[in-house]
PDB file of C-alpha atoms in Angstrom:
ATOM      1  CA  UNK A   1       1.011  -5.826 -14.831  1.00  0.00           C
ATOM      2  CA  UNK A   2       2.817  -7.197 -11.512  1.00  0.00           C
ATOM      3  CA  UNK A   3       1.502  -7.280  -8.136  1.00  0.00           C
ATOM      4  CA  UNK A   4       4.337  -5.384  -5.977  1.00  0.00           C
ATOM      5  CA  UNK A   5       4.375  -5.325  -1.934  1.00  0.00           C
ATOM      6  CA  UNK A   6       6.135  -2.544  -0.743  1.00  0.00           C
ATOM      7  CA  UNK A   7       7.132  -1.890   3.065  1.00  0.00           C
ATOM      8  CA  UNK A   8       8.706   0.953   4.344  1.00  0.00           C
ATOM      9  CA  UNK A   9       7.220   2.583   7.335  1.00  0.00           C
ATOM     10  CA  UNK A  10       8.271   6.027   6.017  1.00  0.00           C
ATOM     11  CA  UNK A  11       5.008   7.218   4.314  1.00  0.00           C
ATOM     12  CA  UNK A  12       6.339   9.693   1.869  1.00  0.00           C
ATOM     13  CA  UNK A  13       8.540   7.016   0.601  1.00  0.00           C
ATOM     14  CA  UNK A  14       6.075   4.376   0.855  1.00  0.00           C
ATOM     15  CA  UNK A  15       3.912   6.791  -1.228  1.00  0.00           C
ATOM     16  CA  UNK A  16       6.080   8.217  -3.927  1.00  0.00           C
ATOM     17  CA  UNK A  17       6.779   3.948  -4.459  1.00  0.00           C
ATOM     18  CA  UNK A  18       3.154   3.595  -4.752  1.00  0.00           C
ATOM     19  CA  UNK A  19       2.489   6.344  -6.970  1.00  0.00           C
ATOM     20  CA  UNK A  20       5.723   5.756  -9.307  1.00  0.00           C
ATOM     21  CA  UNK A  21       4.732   2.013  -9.824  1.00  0.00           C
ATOM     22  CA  UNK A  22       1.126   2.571  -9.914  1.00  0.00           C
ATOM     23  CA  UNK A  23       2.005   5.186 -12.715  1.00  0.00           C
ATOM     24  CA  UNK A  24       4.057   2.108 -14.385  1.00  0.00           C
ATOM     25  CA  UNK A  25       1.350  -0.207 -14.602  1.00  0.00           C
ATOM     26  CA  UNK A  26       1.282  -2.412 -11.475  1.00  0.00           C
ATOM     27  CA  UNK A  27      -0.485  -2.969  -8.897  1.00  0.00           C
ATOM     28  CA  UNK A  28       0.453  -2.287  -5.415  1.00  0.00           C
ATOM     29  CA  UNK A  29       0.007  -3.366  -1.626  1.00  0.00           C
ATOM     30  CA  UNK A  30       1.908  -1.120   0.979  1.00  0.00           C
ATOM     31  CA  UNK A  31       2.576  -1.007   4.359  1.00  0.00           C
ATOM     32  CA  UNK A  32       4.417   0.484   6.915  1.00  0.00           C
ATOM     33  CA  UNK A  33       4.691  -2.980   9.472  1.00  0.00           C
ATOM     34  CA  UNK A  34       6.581  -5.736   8.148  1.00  0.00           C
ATOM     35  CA  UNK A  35       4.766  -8.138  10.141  1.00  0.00           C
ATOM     36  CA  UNK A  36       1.419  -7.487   8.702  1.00  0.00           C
ATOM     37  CA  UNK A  37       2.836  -7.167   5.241  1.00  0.00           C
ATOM     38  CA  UNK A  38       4.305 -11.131   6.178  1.00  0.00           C
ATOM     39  CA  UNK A  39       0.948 -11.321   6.783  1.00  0.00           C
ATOM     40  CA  UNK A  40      -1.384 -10.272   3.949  1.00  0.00           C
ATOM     41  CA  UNK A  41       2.056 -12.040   2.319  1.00  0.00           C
ATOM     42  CA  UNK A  42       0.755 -15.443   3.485  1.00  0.00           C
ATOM     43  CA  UNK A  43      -2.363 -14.703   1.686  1.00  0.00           C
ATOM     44  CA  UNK A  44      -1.986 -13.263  -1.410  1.00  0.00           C
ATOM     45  CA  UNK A  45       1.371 -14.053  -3.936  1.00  0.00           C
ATOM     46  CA  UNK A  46       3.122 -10.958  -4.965  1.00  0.00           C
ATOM     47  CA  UNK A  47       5.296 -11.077  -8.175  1.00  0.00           C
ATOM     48  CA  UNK A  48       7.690  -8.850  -6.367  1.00  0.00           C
ATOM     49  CA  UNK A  49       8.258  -7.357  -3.052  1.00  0.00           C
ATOM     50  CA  UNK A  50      10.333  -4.321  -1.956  1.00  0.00           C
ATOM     51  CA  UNK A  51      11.427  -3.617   2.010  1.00  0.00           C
ATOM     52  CA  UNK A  52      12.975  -1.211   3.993  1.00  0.00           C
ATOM     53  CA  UNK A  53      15.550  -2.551   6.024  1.00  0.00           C
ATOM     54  CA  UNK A  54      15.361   0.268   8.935  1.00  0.00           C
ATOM     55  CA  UNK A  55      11.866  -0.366  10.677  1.00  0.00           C
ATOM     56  CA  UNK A  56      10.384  -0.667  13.987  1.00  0.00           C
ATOM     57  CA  UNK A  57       8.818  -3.855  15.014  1.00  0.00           C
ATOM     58  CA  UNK A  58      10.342  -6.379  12.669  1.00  0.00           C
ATOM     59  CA  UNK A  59      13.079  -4.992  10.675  1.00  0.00           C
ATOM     60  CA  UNK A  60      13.435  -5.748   7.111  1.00  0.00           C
ATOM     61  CA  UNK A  61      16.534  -8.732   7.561  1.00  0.00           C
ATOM     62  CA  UNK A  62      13.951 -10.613   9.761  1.00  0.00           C
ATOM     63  CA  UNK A  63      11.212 -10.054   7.380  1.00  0.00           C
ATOM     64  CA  UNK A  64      13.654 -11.571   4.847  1.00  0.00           C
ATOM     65  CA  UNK A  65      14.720 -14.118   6.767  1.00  0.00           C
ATOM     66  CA  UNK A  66      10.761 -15.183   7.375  1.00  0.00           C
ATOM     67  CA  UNK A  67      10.158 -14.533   3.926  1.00  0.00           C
ATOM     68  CA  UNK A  68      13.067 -16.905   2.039  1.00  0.00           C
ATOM     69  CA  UNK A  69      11.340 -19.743   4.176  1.00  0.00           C
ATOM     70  CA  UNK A  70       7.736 -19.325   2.500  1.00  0.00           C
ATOM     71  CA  UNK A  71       9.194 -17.983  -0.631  1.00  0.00           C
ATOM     72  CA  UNK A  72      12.741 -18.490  -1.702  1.00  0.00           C
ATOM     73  CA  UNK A  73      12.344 -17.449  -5.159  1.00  0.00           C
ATOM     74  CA  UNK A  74      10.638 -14.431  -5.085  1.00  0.00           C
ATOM     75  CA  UNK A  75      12.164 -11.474  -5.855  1.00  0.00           C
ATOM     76  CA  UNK A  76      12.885  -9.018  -3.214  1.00  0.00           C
ATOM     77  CA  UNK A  77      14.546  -5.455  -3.560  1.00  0.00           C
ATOM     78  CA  UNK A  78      15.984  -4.453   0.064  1.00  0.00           C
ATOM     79  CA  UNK A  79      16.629  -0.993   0.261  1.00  0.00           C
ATOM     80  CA  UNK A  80      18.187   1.245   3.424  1.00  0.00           C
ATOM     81  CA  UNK A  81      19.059   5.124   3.906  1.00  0.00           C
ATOM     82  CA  UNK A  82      22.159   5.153   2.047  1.00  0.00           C
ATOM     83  CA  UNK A  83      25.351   7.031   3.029  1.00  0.00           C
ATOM     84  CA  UNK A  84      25.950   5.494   6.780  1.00  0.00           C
ATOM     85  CA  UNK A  85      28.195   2.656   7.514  1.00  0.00           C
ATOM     86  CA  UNK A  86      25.620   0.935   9.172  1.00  0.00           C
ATOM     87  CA  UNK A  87      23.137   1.143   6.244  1.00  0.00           C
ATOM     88  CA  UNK A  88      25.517  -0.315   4.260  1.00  0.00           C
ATOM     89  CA  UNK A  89      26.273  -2.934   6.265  1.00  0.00           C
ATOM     90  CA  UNK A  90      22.623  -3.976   6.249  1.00  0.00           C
ATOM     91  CA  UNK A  91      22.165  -3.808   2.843  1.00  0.00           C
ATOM     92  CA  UNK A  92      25.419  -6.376   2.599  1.00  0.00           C
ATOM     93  CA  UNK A  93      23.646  -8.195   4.991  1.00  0.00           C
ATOM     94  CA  UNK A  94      20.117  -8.178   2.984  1.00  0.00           C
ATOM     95  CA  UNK A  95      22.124  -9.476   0.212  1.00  0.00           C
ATOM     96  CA  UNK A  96      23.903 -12.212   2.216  1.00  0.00           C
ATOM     97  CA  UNK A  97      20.647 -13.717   2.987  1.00  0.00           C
ATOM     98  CA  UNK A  98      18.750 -13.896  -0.117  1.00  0.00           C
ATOM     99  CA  UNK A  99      17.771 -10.256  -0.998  1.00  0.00           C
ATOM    100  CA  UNK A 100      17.937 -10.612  -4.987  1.00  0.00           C
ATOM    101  CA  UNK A 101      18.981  -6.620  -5.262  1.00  0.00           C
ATOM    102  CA  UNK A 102      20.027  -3.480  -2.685  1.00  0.00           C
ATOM    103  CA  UNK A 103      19.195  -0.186  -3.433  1.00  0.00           C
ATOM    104  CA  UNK A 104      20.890   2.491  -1.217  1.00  0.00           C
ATOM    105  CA  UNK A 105      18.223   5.471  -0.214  1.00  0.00           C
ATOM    106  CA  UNK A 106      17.854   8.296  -1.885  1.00  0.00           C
ATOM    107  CA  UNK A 107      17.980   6.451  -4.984  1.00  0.00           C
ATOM    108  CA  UNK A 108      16.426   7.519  -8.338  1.00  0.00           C
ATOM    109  CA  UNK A 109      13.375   6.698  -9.798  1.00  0.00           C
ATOM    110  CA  UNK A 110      14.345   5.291 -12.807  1.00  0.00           C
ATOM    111  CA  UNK A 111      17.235   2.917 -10.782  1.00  0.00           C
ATOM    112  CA  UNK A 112      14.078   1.700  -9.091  1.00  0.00           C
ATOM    113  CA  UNK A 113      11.586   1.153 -12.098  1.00  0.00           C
ATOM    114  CA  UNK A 114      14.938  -0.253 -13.599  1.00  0.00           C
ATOM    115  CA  UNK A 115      15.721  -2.955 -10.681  1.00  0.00           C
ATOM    116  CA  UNK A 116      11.570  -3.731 -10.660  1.00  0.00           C
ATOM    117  CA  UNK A 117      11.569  -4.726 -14.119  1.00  0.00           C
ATOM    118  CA  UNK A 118      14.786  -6.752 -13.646  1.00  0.00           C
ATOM    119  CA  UNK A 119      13.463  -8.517 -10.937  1.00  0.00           C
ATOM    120  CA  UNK A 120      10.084  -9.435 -12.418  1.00  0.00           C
ATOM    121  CA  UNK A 121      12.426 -10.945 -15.900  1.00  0.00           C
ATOM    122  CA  UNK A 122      13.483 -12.776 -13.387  1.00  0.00           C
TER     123      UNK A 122
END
């Protein structure tokens, strides 16, 4: 069982995450603000995370970018509604700076359960 921290400020997505990965045996933090999931973050290791890109606030690059420097070797799925040019480019960009995977929205549930346990093999 992994500890996962998922941010996405869209709830149904943040809750159909919850609910898949709860359903595969891990345990899960969520929230929908990047800077108090850096937060709780600072005070609690996760085995995994998993961030939005899009967000108000602090979008998910900067929360990488904050992130690497505490933890450079945790994994990290970055994901981003898929289809636009500019979602794509983000996701490039997530991967550029240290996101270990990119997953392009809508994506299937079994690519994501697949990329989790990939991630937490390490």
């Amino acid at each position: 069982m992994a500890r996962i921290l998922v941010i996405d400020d869209d709830p149904s997505i943040r809750h159909t995450m919850e609910r898949v990965l709860a359903r595969d045996s891990h345990m899960i933090e969520s929230y929908e603000d990047a800077r108090v999931a850096l937060d709780a973050l600072r005070q609690e290791q996760p085995d995994l995370v998993i961030t939005d890109v899009d967000m108000p606030e602090m979008d998910g690059i900067e929360f990488l970018l904050s992130l690497r420097e505490a933890e450079p070797d945790l994994p990290v799925i970055v994901t981003s509604g898929g289809g636009s040019a500019s979602s794509d480019h983000l996701l490039t960009d997530a991967a550029y700076l240290g996101a270990t995977v990119t997953l392009p929205k809508p994506f299937e549930i079994d690519q994501l359960l697949e990329l989790v346990r990939s991630g937490l093999e390490g």
